[in-house]
Short mmCIF file of C-alpha atoms in Angstrom, two decimals:
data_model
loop_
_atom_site.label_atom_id
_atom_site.label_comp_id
_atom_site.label_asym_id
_atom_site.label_seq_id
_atom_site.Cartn_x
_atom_site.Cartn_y
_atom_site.Cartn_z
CA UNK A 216 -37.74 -86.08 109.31
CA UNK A 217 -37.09 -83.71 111.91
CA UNK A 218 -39.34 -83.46 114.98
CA UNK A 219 -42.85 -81.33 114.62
CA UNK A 220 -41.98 -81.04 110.78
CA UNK A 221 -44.53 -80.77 108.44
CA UNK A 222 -47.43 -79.44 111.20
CA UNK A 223 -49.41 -76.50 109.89
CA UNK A 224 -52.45 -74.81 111.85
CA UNK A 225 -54.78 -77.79 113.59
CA UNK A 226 -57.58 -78.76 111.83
CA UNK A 227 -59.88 -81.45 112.24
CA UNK A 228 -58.34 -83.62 109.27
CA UNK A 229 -59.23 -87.41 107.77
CA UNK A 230 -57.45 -89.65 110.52
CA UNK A 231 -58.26 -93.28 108.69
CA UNK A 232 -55.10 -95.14 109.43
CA UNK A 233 -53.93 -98.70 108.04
CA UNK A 234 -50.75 -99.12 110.48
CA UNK A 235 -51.26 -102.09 112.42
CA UNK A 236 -49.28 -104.20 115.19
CA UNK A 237 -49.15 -107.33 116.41
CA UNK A 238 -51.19 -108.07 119.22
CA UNK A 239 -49.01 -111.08 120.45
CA UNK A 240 -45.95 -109.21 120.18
CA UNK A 241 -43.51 -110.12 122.79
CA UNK A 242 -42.24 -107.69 125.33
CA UNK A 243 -39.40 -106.10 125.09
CA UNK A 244 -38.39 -106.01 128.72
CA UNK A 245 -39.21 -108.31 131.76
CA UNK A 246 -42.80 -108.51 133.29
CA UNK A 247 -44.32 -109.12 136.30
CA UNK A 248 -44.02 -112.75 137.40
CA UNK A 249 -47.48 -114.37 136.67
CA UNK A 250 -48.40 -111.23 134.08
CA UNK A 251 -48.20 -112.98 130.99
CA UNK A 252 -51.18 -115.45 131.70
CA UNK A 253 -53.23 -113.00 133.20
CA UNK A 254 -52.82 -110.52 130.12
CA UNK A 255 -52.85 -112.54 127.19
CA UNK A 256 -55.68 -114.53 125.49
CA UNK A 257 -58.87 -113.71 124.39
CA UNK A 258 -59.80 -112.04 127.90
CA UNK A 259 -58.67 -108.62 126.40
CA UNK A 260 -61.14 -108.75 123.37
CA UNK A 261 -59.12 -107.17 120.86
CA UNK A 262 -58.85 -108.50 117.51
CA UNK A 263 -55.25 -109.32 116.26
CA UNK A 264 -56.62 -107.55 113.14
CA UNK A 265 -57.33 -104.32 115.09
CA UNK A 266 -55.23 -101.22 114.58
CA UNK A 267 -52.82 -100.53 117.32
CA UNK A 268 -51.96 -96.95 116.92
CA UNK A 269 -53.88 -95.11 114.37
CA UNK A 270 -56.82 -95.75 116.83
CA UNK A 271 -59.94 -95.02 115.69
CA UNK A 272 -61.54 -94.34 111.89
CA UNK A 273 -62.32 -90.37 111.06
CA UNK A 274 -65.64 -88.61 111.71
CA UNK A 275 -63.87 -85.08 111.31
CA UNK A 276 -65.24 -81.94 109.60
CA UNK A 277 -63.91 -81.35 106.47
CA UNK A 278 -62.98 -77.49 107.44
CA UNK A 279 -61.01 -76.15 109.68
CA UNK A 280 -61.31 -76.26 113.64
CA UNK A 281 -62.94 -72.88 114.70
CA UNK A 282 -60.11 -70.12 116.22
CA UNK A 283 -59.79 -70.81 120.09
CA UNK A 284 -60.99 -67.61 121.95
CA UNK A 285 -58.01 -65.74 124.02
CA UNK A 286 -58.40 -65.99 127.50
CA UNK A 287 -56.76 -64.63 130.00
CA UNK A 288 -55.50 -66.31 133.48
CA UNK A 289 -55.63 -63.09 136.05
CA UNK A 290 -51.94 -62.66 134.99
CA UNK A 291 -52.22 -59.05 135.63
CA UNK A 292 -52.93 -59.44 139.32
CA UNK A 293 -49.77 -60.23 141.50
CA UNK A 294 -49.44 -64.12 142.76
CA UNK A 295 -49.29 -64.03 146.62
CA UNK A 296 -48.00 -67.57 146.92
CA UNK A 297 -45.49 -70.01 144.91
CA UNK A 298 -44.95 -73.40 145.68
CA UNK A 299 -42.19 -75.67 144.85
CA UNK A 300 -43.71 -78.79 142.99
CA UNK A 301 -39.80 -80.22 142.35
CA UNK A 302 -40.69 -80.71 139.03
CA UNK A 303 -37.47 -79.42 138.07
CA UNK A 304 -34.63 -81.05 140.46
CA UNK A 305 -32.35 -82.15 137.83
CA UNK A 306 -32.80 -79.62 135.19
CA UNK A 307 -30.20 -78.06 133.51
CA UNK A 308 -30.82 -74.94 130.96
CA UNK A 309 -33.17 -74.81 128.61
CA UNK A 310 -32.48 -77.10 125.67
CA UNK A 311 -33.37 -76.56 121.80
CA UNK A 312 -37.01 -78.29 121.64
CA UNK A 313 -36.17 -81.70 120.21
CA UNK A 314 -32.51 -81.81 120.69
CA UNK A 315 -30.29 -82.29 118.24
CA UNK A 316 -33.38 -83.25 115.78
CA UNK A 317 -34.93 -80.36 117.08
CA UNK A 318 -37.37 -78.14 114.65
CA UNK A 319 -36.99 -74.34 115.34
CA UNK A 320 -40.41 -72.37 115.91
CA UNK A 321 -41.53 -70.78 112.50
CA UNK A 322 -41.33 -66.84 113.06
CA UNK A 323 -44.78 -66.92 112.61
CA UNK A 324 -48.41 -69.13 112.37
CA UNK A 325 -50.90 -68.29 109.93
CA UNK A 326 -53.40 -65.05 110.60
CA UNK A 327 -56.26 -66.03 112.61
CA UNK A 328 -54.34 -69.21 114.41
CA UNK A 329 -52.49 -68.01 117.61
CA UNK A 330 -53.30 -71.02 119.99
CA UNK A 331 -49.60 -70.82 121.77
CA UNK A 332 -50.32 -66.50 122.70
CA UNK A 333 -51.83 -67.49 125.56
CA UNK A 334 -49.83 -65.27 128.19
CA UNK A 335 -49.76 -68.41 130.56
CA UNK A 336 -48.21 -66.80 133.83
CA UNK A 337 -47.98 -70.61 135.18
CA UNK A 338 -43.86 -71.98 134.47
CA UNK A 339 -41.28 -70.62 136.28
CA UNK A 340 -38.09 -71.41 135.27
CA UNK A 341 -35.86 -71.90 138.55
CA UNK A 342 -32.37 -70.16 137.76
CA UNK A 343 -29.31 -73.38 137.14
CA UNK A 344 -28.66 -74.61 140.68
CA UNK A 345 -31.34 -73.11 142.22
CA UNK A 346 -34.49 -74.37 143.53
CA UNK A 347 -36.02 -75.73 140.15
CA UNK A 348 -39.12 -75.01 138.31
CA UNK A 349 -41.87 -73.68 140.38
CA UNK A 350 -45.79 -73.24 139.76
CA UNK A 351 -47.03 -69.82 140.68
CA UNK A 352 -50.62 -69.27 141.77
CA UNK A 353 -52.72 -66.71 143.06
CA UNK A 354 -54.14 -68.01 146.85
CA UNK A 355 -57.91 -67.06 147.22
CA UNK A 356 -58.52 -68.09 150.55
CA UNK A 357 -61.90 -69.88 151.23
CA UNK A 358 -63.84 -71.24 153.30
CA UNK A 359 -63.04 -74.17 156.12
CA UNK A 360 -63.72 -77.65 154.21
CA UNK A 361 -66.08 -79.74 156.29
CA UNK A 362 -64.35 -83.25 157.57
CA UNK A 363 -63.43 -85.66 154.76
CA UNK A 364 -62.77 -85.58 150.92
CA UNK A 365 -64.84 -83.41 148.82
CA UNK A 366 -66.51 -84.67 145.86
CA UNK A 367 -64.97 -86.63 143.10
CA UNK A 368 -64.81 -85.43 139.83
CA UNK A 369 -63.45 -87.02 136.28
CA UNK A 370 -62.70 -85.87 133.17
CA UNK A 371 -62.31 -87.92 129.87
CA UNK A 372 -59.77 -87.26 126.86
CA UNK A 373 -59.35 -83.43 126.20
CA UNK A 374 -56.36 -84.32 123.36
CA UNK A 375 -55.78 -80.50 122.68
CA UNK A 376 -59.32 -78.87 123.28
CA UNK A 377 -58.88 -76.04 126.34
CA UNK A 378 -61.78 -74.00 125.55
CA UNK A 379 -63.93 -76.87 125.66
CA UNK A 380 -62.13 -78.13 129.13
CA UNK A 381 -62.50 -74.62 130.37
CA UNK A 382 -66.36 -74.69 129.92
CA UNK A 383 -67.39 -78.19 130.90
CA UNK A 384 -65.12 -77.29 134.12
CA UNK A 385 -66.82 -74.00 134.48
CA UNK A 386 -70.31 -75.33 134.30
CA UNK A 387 -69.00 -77.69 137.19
CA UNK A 388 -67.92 -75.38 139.33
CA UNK A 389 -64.78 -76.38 139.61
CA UNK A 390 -62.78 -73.17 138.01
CA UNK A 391 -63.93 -69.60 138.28
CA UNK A 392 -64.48 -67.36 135.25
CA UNK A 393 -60.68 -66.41 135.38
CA UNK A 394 -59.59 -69.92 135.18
CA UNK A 395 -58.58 -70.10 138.46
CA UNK A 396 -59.46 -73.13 141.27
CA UNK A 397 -62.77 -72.60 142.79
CA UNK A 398 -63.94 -75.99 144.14
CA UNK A 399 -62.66 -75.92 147.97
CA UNK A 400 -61.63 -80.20 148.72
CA UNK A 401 -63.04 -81.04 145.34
CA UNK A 402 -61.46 -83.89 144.10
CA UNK A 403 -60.57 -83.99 140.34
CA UNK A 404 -58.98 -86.30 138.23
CA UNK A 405 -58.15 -86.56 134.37
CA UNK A 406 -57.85 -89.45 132.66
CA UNK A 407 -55.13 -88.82 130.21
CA UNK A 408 -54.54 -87.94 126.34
CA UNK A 409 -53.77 -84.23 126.81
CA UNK A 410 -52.51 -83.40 123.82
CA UNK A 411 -52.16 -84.56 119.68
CA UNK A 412 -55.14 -83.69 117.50
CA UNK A 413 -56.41 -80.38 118.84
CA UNK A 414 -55.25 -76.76 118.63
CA UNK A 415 -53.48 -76.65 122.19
CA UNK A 416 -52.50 -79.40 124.28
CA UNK A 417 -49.43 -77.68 126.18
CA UNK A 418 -52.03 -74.94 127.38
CA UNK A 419 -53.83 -77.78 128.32
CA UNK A 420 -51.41 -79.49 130.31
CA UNK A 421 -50.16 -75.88 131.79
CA UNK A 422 -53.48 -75.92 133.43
CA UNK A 423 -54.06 -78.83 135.12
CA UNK A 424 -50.30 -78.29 136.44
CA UNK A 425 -51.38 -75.24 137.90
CA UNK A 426 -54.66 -76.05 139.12
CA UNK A 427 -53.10 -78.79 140.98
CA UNK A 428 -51.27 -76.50 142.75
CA UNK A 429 -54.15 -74.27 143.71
CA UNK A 430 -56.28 -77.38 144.36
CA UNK A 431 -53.76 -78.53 146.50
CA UNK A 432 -53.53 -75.16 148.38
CA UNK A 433 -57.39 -74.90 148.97
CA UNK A 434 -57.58 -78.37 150.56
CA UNK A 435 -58.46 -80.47 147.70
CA UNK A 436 -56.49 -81.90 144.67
CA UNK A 437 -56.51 -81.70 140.71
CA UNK A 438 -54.34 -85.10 140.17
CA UNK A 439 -53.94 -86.91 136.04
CA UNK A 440 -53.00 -90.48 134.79
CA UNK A 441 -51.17 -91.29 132.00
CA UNK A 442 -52.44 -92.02 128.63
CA UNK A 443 -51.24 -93.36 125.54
CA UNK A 444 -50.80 -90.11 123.96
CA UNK A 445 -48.42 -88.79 126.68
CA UNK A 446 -46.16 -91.68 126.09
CA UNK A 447 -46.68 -91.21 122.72
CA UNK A 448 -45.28 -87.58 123.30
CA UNK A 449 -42.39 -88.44 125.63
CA UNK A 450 -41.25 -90.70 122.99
CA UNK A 451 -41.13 -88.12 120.28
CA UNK A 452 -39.16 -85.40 122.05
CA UNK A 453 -36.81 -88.35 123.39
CA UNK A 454 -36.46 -90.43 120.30
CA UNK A 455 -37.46 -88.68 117.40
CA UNK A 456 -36.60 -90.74 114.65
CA UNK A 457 -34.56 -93.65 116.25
CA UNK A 458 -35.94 -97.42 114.82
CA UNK A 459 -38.11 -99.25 117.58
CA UNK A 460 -38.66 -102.75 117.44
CA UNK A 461 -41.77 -103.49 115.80
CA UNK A 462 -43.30 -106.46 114.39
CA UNK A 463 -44.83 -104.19 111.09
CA UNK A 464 -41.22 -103.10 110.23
CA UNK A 465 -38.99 -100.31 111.19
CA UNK A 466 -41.30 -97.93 113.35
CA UNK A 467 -40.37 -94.48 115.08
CA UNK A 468 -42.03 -92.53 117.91
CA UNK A 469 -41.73 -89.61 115.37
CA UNK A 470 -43.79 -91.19 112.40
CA UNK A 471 -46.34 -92.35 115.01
CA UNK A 472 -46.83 -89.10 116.56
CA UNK A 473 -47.43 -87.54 113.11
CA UNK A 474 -49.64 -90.21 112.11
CA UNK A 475 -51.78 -90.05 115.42
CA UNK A 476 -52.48 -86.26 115.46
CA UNK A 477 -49.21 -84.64 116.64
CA UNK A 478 -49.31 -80.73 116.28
CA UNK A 479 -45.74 -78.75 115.61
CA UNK A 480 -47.49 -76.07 118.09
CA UNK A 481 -47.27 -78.50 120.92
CA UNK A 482 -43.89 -79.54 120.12
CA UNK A 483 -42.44 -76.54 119.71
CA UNK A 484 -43.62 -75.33 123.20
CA UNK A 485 -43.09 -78.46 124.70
CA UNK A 486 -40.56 -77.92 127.88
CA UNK A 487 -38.55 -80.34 130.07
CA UNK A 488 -40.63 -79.46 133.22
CA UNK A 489 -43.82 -80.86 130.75
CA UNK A 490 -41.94 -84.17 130.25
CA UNK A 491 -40.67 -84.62 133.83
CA UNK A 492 -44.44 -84.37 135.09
CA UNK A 493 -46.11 -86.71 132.54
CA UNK A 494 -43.16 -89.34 133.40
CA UNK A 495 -44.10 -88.83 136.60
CA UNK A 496 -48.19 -89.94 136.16
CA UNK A 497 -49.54 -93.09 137.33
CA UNK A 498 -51.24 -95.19 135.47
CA UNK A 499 -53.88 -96.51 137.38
CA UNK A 500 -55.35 -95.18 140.44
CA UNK A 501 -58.40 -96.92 143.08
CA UNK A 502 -60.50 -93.86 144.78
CA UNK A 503 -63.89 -94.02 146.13
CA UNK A 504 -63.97 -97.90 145.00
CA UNK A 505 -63.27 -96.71 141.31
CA UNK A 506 -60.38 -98.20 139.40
CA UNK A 507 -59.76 -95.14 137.07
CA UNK A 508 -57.13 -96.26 133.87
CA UNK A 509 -56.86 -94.65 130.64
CA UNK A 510 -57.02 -97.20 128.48
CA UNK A 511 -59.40 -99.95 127.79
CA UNK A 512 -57.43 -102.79 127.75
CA UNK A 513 -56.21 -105.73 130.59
CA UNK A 514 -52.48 -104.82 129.64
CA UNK A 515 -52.36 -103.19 133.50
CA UNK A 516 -52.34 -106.99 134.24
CA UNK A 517 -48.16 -106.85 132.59
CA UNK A 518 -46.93 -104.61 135.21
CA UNK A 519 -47.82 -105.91 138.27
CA UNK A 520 -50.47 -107.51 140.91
CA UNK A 521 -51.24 -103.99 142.97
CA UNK A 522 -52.00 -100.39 141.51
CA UNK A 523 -48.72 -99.75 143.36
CA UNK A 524 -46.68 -102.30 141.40
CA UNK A 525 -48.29 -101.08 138.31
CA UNK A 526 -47.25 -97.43 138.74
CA UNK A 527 -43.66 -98.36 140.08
CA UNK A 528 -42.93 -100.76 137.32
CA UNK A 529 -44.14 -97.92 134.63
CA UNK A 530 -41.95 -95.02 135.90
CA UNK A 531 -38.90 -98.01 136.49
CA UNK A 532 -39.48 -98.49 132.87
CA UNK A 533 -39.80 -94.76 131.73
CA UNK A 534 -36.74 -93.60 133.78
CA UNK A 535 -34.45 -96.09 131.75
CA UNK A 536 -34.79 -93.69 128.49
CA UNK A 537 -34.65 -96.93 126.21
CA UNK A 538 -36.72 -96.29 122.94
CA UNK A 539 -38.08 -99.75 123.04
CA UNK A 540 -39.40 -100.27 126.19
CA UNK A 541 -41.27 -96.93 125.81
CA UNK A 542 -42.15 -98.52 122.60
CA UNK A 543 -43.84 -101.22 123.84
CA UNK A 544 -45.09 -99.30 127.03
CA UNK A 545 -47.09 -97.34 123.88
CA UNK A 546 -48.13 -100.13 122.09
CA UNK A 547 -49.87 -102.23 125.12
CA UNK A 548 -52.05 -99.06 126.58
CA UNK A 549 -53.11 -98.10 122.78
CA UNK A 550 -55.14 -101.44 122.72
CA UNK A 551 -58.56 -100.86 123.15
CA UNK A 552 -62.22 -102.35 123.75
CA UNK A 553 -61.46 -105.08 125.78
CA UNK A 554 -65.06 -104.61 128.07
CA UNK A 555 -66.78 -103.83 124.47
CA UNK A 556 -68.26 -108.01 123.87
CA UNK A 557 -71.32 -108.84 125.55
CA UNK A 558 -69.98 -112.73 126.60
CA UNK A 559 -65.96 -111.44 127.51
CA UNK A 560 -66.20 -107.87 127.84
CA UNK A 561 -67.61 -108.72 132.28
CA UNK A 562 -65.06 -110.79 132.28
CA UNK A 563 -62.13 -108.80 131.41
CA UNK A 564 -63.47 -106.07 133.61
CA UNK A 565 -63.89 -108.25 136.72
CA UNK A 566 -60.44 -110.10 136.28
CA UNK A 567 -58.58 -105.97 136.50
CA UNK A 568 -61.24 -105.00 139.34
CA UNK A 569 -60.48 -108.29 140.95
CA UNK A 570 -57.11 -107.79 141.09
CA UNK A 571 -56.48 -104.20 141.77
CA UNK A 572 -59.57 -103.34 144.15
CA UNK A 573 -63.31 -101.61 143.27
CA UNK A 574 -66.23 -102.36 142.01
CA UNK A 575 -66.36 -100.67 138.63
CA UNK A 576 -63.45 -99.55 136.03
CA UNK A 577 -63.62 -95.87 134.78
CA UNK A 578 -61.61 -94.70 131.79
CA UNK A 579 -61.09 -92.47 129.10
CA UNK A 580 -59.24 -93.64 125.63
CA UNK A 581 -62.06 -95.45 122.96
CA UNK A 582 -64.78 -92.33 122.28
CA UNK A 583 -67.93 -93.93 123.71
CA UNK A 584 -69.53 -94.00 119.49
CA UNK A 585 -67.11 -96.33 118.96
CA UNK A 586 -67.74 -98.10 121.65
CA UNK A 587 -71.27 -98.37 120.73
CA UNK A 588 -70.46 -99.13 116.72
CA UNK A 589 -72.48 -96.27 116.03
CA UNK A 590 -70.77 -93.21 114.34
CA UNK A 591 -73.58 -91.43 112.19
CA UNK A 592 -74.41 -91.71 108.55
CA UNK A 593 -72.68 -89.86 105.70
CA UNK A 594 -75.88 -87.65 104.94
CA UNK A 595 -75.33 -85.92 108.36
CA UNK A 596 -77.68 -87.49 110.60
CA UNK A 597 -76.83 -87.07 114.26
CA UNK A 598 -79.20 -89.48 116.09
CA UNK A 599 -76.42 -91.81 116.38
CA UNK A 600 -72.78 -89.62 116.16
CA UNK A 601 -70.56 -88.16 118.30
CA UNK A 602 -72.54 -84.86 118.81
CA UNK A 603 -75.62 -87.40 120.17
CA UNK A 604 -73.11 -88.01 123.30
CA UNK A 605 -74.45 -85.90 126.31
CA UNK A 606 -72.86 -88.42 129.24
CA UNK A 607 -70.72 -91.00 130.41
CA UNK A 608 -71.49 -95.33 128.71
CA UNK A 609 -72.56 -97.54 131.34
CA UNK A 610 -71.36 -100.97 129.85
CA UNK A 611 -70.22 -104.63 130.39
CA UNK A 612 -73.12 -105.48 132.61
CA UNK A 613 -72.68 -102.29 134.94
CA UNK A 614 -69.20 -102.92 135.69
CA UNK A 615 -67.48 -100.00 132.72
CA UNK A 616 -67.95 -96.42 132.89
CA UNK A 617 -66.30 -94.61 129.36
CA UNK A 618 -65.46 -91.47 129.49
CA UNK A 619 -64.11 -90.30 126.10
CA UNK A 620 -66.98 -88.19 124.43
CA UNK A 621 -65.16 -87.95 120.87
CA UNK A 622 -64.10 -83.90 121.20
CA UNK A 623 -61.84 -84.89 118.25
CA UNK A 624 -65.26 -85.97 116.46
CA UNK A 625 -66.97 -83.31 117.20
CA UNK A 626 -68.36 -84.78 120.34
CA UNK A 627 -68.11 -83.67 123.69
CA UNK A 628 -65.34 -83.74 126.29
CA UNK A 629 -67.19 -84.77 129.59
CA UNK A 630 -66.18 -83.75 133.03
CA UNK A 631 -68.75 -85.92 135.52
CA UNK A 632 -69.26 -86.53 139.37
CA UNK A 633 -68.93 -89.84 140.95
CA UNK A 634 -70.38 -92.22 141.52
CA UNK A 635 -72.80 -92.12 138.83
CA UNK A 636 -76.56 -92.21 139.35
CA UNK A 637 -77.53 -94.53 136.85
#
């Protein structure tokens, strides 16, 4: 199977998945001295019978996923400032997407599905030897910030859904109508799963690389962790079909990718400068007495006794290129609901907040129906579904905050100010 093959137009397709691993699985690379007590056991509240990967059961429309309205980013307008992220020291030219198991772009999509023509005047390529890929970006300047940090914003799984992303930022205030950085020292921070499922997760990623630039240039900062989906990705375009270690059987970061809502769009656009800055995300991140993760799982407590030995030991890990270490990177921060039970749920919050700072966890990764076991009947009702989420899920005795509204399920994708007033 060759990388991206098989992908037609997104849609919002039956995701039920079987594929299971082993919770107790051992690791496939050293941990942190001391991590293995503190991460195993039943403080992280997920079932060995619970999938893995696969994540979540379906609540999709049957029908397609409506056509994404064009936008355009101001690209007509000259830029009057670049800066120099580094994000492409290293980079030699342009390589076939996939490598040598690379899939060629199809000449063209199906009529009425153009999700990649989005005239994204955002990548620069930096010419071989020179100064590397650069982010271009219109400065707008505004007014003097008043003394310390603006306010703090999050936003929950967007896994492919721009237009929605572009709203729910919009009706923040945090981008103007021509998708530019309009939010002064805002503070904003996304909690990972760009891509896999919907109809354009590269634009989405192009974005927030380029907001983060502007943020950065009016004072404030657009900053991302990394989920399980963007190690998901890295995997793919490194490893394609190469057998990882895997207590089900042969596994490969292809199959999973498929399996778990991989789109041949995304792939197919999907640059070296996009996998140099998700290898470069943290994982965890303490701001304003928030722990923010992606996932919810304890698994954080494998890589180290700080946020900053967390992050370290991650990249360590993701810089080696082995297939499965990035296997069973995937694998830990896919496990899920570990706050979810009344009696251990507190528990497994307070052991991560206890260790890594703050006084409540934030994250992104389960969609909040889950989390509540209720995902609306089969006769339509939506007193109980993903479209009856209008917030963030205050849980595990005050000390959770979930962020993943279900976009996928029709739900919404939630962008909130902290702290919460609740």
């Amino acid at each position: 199977m060759t990388q991206g093959a098989g992908q037609g137009p997104a849609v919002r397709t039956d995701t039920e998945r079987e594929f299971r691993l082993p919770v107790a699985e051992p690791a496939s690379h050293p941990v942190h001295p001391g991590a293995a007590a503190a991460g195993s056991g039943g403080s992280t509240g997920f079932g060995a019978d619970a999938p893995v990967y696969g994540e979540y059961p379906a609540y999709y429309d049957a029908g397609p996923a409506p056509v994404p309205a064009q936008h355009g980013y101001g690209h007509e307008a000259p830029y009057a400032a670049t800066l120099d992220l580094g994000l492409g020291l290293g980079l030699g030219p342009d390589e076939p997407v996939g490598g040598p198991m690379g899939h060629a772009a199809e000449e063209s999509d199906p009529d009425g599905y153009t999700p990649t023509q989005r005239d994204l005047p955002v990548i620069g390529r930096g010419a071989l030897g020179g100064p590397g890929d650069t982010v271009q970006i219109q400065y707008v300047p505004q007014e003097t910030p008043g003394e310390g940090p603006g306010p703090l914003y999050v936003v929950g799984d967007v896994h492919g859904y721009i237009d929605e992303l572009v709203a729910e930022l919009q009706f923040q205030g945090l981008i103007d109508a021509e998708r530019n950085w309009s939010a002064g020292n805002a503070r904003l921070w996304f909690l990972g799963d760009f891509t896999d499922r919907g109809p354009d997760g590269i634009g989405v990623i192009d974005l927030v690389m380029r907001l983060s630039a502007e943020a950065a240039a009016a004072g404030g900062y657009c900053k991302a962790l990394m989920g399980n989906h963007e190690l998901l990705l890295i995997g793919a375009k490194r490893f394609g079909d190469t057998p990882v270690v895997s207590g089900a059987g042969t596994a490969t970061f292809q199959a999973a990718w498929l399996l778990n809502g991989g789109q041949r769009t995304d792939m197919d656009r999907l640059q070296d400068v996009h996998i140099q800055w998700m290898s470069r995300l943290d994982a965890a991140v303490l701001v304003d007495d928030h722990l923010l993760l992606h996932s919810d799982t304890t698994a954080y407590l494998d890589y180290g006794d700080s946020v900053e030995d967390v992050n370290d030991t991650i990249h360590e890990l993701l810089n080696r290129n082995d297939a499965d270490i990035t296997w069973d990177l995937f694998r830990k921060f896919t496990k899920r609901f570990a706050f979810r039970d009344e009696e251990t749920g507190p528990q497994a919050v307070r052991e991560l907040i206890g260790t890594y700072g703050g006084s409540r966890v934030v994250h992104g990764h389960s969609p909040i129906p889950y989390l509540l076991g209720e995902v609306g009947t089969e006769d339509g009702d939506g007193a109980h579904g993903p479209e009856a989420v209008v917030g963030p899920h205050v849980y595990a005795e005050g000390l959770a905050i979930a962020m993943d509204g279900g976009v996928t399920m029709a739900g919404k994708l939630l962008v909130v100010q902290l702290p919460l007033n609740d």
